[in-house]
Short mmCIF file of C-alpha atoms in Angstrom, two decimals:
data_model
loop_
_atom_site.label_atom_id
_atom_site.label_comp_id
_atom_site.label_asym_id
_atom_site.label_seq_id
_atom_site.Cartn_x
_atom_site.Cartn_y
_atom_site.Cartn_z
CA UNK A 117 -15.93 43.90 57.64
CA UNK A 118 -13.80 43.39 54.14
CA UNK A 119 -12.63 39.72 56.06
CA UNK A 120 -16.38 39.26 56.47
CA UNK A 121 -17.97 40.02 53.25
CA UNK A 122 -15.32 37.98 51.22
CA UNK A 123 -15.77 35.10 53.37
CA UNK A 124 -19.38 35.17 52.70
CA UNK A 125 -18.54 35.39 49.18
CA UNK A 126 -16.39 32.22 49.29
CA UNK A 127 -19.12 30.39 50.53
CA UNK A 128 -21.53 31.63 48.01
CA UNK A 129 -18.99 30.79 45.13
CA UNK A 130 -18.72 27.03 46.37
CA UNK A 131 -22.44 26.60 46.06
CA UNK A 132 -22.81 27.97 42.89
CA UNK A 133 -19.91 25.42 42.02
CA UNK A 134 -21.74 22.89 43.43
CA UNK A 135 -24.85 24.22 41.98
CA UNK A 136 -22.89 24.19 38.53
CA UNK A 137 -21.38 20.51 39.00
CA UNK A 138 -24.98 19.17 40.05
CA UNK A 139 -26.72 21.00 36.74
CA UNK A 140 -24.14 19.48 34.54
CA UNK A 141 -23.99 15.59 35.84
CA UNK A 142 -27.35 15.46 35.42
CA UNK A 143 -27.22 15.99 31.26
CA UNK A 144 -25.92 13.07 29.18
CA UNK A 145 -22.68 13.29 28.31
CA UNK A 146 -21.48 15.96 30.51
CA UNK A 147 -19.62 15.79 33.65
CA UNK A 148 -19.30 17.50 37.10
CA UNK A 149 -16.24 16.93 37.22
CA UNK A 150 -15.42 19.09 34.89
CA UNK A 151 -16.89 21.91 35.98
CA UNK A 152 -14.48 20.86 38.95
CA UNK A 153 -11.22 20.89 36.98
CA UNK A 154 -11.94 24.04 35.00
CA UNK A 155 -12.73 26.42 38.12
CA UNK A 156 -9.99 25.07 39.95
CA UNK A 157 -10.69 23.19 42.78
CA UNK A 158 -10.95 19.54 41.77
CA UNK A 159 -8.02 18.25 43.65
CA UNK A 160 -9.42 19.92 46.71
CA UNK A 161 -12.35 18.30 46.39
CA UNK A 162 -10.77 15.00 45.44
CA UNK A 163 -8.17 15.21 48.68
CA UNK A 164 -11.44 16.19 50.77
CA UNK A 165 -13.13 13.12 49.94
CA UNK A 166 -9.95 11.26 50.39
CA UNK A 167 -10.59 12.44 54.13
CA UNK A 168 -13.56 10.21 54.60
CA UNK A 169 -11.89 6.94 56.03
CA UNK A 170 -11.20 5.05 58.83
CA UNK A 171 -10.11 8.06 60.70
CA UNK A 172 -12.95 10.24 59.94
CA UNK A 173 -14.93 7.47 61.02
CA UNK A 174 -13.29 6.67 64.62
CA UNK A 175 -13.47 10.61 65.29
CA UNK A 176 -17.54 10.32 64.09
CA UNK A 177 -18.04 7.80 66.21
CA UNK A 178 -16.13 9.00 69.16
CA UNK A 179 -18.70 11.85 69.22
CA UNK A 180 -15.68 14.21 68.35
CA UNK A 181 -17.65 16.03 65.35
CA UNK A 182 -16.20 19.35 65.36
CA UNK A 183 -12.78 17.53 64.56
CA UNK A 184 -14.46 15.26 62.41
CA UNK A 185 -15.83 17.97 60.55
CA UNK A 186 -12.49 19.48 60.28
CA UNK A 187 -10.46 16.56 59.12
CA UNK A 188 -12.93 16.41 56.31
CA UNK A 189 -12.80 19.93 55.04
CA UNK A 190 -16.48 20.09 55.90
CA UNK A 191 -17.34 23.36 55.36
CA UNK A 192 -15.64 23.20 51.59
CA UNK A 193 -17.85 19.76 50.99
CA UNK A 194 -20.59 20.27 52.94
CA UNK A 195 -21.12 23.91 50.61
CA UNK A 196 -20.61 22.22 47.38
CA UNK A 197 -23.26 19.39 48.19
CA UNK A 198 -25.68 21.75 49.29
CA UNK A 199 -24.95 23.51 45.95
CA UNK A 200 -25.93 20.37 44.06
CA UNK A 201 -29.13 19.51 46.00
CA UNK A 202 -30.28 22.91 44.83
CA UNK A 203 -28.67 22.41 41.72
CA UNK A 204 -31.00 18.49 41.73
CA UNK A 205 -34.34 21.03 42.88
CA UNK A 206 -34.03 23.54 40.34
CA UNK A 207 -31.31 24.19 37.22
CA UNK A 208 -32.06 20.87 36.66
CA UNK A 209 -35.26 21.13 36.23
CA UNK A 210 -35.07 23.78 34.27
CA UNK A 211 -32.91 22.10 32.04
CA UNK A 212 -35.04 19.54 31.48
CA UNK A 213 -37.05 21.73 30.05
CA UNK A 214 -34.70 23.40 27.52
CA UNK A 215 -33.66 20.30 26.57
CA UNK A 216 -37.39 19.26 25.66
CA UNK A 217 -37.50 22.46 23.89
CA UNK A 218 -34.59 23.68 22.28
CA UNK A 219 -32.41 21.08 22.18
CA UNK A 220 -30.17 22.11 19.49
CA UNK A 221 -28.93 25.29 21.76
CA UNK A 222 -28.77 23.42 24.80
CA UNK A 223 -26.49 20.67 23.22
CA UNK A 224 -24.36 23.41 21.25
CA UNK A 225 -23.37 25.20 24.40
CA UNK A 226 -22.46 22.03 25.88
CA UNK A 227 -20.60 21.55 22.67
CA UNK A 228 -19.16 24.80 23.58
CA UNK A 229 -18.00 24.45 27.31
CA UNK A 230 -16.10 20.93 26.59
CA UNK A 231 -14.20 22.60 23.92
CA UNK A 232 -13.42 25.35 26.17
CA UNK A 233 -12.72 23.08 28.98
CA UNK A 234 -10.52 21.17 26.67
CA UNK A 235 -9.03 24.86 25.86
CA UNK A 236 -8.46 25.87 29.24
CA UNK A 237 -6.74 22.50 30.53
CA UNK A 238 -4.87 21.66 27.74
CA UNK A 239 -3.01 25.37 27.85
CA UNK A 240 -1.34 24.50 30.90
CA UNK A 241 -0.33 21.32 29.79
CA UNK A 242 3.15 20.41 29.69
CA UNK A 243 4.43 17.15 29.04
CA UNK A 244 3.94 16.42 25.75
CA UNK A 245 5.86 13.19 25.90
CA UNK A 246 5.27 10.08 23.79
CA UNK A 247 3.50 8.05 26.40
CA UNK A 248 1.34 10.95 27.63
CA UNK A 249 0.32 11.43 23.99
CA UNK A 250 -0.59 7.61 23.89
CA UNK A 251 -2.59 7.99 27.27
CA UNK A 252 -4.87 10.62 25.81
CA UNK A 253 -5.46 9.15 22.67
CA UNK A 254 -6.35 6.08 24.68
CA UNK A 255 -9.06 8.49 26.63
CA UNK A 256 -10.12 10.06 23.97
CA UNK A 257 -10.98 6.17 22.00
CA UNK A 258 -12.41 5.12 25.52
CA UNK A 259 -14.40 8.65 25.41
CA UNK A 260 -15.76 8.09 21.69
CA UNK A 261 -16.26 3.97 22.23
CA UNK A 262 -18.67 4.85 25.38
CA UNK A 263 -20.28 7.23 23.01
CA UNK A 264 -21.67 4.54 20.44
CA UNK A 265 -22.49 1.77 22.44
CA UNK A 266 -25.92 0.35 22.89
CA UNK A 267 -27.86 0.93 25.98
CA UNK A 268 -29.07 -2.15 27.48
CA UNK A 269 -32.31 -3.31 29.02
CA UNK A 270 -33.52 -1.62 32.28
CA UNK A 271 -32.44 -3.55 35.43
CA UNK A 272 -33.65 -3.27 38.84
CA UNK A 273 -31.70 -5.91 40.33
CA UNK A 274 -29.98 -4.76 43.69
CA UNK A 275 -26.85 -5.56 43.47
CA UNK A 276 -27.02 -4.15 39.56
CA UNK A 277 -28.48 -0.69 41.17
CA UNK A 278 -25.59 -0.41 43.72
CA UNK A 279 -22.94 -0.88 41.13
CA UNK A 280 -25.09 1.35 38.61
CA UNK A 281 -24.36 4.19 41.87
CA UNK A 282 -20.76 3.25 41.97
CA UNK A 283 -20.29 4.09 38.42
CA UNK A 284 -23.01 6.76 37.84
CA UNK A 285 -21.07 9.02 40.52
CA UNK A 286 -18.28 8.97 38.41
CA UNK A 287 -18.63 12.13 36.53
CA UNK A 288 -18.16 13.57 39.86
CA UNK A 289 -14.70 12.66 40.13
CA UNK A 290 -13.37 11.97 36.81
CA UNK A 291 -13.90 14.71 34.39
CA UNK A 292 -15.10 13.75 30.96
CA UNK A 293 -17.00 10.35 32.04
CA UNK A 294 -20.52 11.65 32.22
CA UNK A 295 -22.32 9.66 34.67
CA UNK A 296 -25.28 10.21 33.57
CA UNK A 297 -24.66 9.15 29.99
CA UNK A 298 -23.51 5.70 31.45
CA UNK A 299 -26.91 5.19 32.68
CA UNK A 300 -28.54 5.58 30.22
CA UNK A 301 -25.68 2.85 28.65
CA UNK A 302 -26.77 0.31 31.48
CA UNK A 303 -30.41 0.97 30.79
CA UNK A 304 -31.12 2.84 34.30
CA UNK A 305 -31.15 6.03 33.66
CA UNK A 306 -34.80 6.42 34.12
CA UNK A 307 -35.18 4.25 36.68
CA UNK A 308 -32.58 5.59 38.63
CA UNK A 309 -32.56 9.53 37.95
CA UNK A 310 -36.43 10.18 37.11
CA UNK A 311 -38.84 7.67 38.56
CA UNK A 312 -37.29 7.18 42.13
CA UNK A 313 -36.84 10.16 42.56
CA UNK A 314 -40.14 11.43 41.67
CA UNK A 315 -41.07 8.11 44.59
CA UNK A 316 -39.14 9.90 46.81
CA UNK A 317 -40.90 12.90 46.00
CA UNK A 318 -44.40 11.95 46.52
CA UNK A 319 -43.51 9.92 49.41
CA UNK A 320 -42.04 13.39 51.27
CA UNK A 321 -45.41 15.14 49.98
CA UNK A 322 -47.27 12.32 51.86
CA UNK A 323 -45.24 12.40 54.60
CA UNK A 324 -45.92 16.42 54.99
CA UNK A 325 -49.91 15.74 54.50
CA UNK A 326 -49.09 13.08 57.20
CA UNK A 327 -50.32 10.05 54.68
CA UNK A 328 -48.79 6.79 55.15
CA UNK A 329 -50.55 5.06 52.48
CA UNK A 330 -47.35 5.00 50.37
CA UNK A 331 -46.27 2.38 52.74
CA UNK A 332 -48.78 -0.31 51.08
CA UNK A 333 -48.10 1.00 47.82
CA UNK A 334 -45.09 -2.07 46.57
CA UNK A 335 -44.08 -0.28 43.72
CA UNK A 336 -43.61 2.89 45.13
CA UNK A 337 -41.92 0.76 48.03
CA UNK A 338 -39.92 -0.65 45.19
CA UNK A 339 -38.78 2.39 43.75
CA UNK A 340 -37.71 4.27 47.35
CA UNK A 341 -35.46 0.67 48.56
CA UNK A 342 -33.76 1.12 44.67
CA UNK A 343 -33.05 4.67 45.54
CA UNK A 344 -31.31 3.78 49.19
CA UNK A 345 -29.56 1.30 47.57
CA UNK A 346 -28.32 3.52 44.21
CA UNK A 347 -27.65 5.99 47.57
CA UNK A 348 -25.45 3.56 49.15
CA UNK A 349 -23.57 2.92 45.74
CA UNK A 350 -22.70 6.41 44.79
CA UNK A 351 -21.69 6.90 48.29
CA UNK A 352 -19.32 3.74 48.09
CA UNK A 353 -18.03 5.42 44.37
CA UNK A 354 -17.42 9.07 45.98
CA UNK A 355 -15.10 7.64 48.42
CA UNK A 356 -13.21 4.54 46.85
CA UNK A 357 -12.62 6.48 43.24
CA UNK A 358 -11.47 9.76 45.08
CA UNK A 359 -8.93 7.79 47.21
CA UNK A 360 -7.97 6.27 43.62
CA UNK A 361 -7.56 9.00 41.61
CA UNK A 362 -6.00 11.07 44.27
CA UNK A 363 -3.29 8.51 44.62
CA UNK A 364 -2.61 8.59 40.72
CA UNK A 365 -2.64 12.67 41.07
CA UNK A 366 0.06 12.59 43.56
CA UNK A 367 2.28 10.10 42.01
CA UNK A 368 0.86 10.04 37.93
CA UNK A 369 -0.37 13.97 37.80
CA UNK A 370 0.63 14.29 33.80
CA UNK A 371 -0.37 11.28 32.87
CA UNK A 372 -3.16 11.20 35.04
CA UNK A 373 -4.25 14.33 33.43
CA UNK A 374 -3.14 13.13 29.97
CA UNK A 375 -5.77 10.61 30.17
CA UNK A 376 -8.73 13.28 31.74
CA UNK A 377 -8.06 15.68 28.78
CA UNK A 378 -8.74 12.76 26.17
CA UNK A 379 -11.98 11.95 28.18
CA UNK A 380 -13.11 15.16 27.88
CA UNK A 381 -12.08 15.05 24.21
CA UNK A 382 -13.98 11.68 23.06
CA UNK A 383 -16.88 12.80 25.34
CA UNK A 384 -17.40 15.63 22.40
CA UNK A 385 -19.23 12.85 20.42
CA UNK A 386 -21.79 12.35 23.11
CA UNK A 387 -22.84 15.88 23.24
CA UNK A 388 -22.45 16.73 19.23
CA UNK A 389 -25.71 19.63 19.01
CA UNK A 390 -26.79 17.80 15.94
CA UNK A 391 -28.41 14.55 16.51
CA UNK A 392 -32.09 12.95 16.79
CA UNK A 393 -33.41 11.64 19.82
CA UNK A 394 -34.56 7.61 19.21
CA UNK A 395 -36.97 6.53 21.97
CA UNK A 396 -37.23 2.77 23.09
CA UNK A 397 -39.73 0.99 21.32
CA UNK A 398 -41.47 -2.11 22.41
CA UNK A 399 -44.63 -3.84 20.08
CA UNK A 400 -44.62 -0.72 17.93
CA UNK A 401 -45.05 1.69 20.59
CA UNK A 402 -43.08 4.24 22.39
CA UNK A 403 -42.20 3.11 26.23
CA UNK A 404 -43.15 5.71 28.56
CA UNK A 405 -42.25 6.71 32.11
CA UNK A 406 -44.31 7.21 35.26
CA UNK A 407 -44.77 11.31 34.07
CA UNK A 408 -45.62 9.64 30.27
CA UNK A 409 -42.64 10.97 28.92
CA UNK A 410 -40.84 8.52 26.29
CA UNK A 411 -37.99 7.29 27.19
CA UNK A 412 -35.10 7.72 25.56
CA UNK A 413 -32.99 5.14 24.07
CA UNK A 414 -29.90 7.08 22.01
CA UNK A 415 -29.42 9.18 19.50
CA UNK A 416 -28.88 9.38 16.07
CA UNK A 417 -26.13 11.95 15.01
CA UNK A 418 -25.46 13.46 11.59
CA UNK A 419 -23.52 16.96 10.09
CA UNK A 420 -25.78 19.91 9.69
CA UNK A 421 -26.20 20.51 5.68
CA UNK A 422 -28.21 23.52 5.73
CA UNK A 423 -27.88 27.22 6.52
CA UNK A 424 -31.04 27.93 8.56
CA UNK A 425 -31.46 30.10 11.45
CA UNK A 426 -31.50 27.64 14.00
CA UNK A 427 -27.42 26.30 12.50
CA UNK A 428 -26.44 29.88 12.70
CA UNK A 429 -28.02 29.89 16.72
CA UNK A 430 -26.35 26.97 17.40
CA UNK A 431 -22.96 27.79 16.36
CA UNK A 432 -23.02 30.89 17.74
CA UNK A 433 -24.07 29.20 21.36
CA UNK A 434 -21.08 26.88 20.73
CA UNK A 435 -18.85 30.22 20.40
CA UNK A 436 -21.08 31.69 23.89
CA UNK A 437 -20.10 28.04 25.62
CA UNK A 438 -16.37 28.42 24.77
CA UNK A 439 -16.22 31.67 25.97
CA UNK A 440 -18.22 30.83 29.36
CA UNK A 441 -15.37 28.18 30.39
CA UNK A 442 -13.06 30.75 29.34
CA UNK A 443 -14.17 33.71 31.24
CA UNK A 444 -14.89 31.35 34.44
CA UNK A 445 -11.45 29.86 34.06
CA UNK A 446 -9.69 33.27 34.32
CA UNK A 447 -11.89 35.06 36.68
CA UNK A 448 -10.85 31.49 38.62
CA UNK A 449 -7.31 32.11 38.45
CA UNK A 450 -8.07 36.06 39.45
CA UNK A 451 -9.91 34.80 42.29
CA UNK A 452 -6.71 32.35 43.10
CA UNK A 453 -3.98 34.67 42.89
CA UNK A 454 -5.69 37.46 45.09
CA UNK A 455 -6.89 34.73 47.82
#
């Protein structure tokens, strides 16, 4: 019954991981895979989508699936995905809506966690050499040069959408890049994380009432065929970067790591708590999305110069989000050591 029970467990910890990695892609400047790397199983997951190739394939096709399923650790993925479709359904949501409304707290325990995570990997950390120095500097200038560049125009060209998925996926599998954030750098973000999905959305709602009208509806057509596509692109990014970054883990693990801990380190200036949102503007007006939300163009950071309540919350969430990453990391390596 003890077997039992902590298998059940297992699986209930990988969907709250996934749940976790899902919540946090989905907030500028914060990445999955970090959440990954912290709790200790991002080369598992890297090495399991490493699986997915021609092999995987021929045994899909062949009808074998139980092996197929096998060869691709399914049970560990297919967990942690269902984790972040939850995650997609409902922390996220709900973090939408702290972020609307107290954004200071939400951005200072972000603050928090990276320096934590930063904390936690950096501890173990070995190989202080010259040119593993030089490779995190160089992440953490790539980190902080992401941070203040200009977001372009929106795009909705195809081939634009399935490279925007390539790229956008990439918090997933390299920790510190926040996918998210480089959306909203290539002008997408809206496009691609709020109004298709809220096509998709209403399109499953009319399915349910059994109302095809959506199908005359071009925009909403649009929308859903820039979705597939996105789909298609993050799908592609999963699989090639994994196979990437798994070969530089097996052959360049310190420097390979070197160059993740100064991502995470330059990504600090995307999530800094203080900062003012600046919307787009277009003929003197704010743009707005389908929901009539504005949408958001960057941000304007600056130091905090008074002592008010809400600096004294947000520093002390900062303290709460270093000691989250903390407390997960250990109880991570408990969990390890006893499995």
């Amino acid at each position: 019954m003890q077997t039992d029970t902590r298998t059940f467990m297992d699986k209930f910890w990988l969907v709250l991981k996934g749940l976790a990695m899902g919540a946090a892609n989905k907030v500028p400047g914060v990445s999955g895979g970090v959440v990954a790397f912290v709790a200790g199983f991002y080369e598992e997951f890297i090495q399991s989508l490493q699986k997915i190739n021609g092999k995987a394939l021929r045994l899909l096709l062949g009808g074998r699936f139980k092996s197929f399923w096998r060869y691709i650790n399914g049970k560990f993925l297919g967990l942690l995905i269902l984790g972040m479709l939850i995650s997609y359904f409902s922390v996220s949501l709900l973090l939408d809506l702290a972020l609307k409304n107290y954004p200071l707290l939400v951005w200072s325990t972000f603050f928090g966690m990276i320096i934590g995570s930063i904390y936690y990997i950096g501890k173990d950390f070995e190989d202080w050499g010259r040119r593993n120095i030089a490779l995190m500097l160089l992440g953490v200038i790539v980190g902080v040069s992401i941070s203040l560049l200009e977001p372009a125009q929106e795009n909705d060209n195809l081939i634009f959408v399935f490279f925007c998925g390539i790229i956008g996926v990439s918090g997933m599998t390299l920790p510190g890049l926040s996918g998210s954030f480089i959306l909203i750098l290539f002008g997408n973000y809206v496009l691609l994380l709020v109004d298709s999905v809220n096509a998709l959305y209403m399109m499953l709602v009319d399915i349910i009432t059994w109302d095809f009208s959506f199908l005359d509806d071009e925009e909403q057509m649009r929308l859903i065929k820039v979705l597939v596509v996105f789909a298609a692109g993050s799908l592609t990014g999963l699989v090639t970067l994994s196979h990437f970054l798994g070969y530089l883990l097996k052959h360049f693990k310190s420097a390979t790591n070197a160059v993740i801990l100064g991502f995470i380190a330059g990504s600090l200036g995307v999530v800094w708590p203080w900062k003012e949102e600046v919307y787009k503007i277009e003929n003197g007006k704010r743009l707005m999305d389908i929901n009539g939300d504005p949408i958001l163009d960057n941000y304007d950071r600056f130091l905090p110069s008074d002592f008010t309540i809400g600096n004294v919350l947000a520093v002390f969430f900062i303290l709460l989000g270093i000691f989250i990453v903390v407390a997960l990391g250990k109880y991570g390596e408990k969990t390890r050591s006893h499995g």
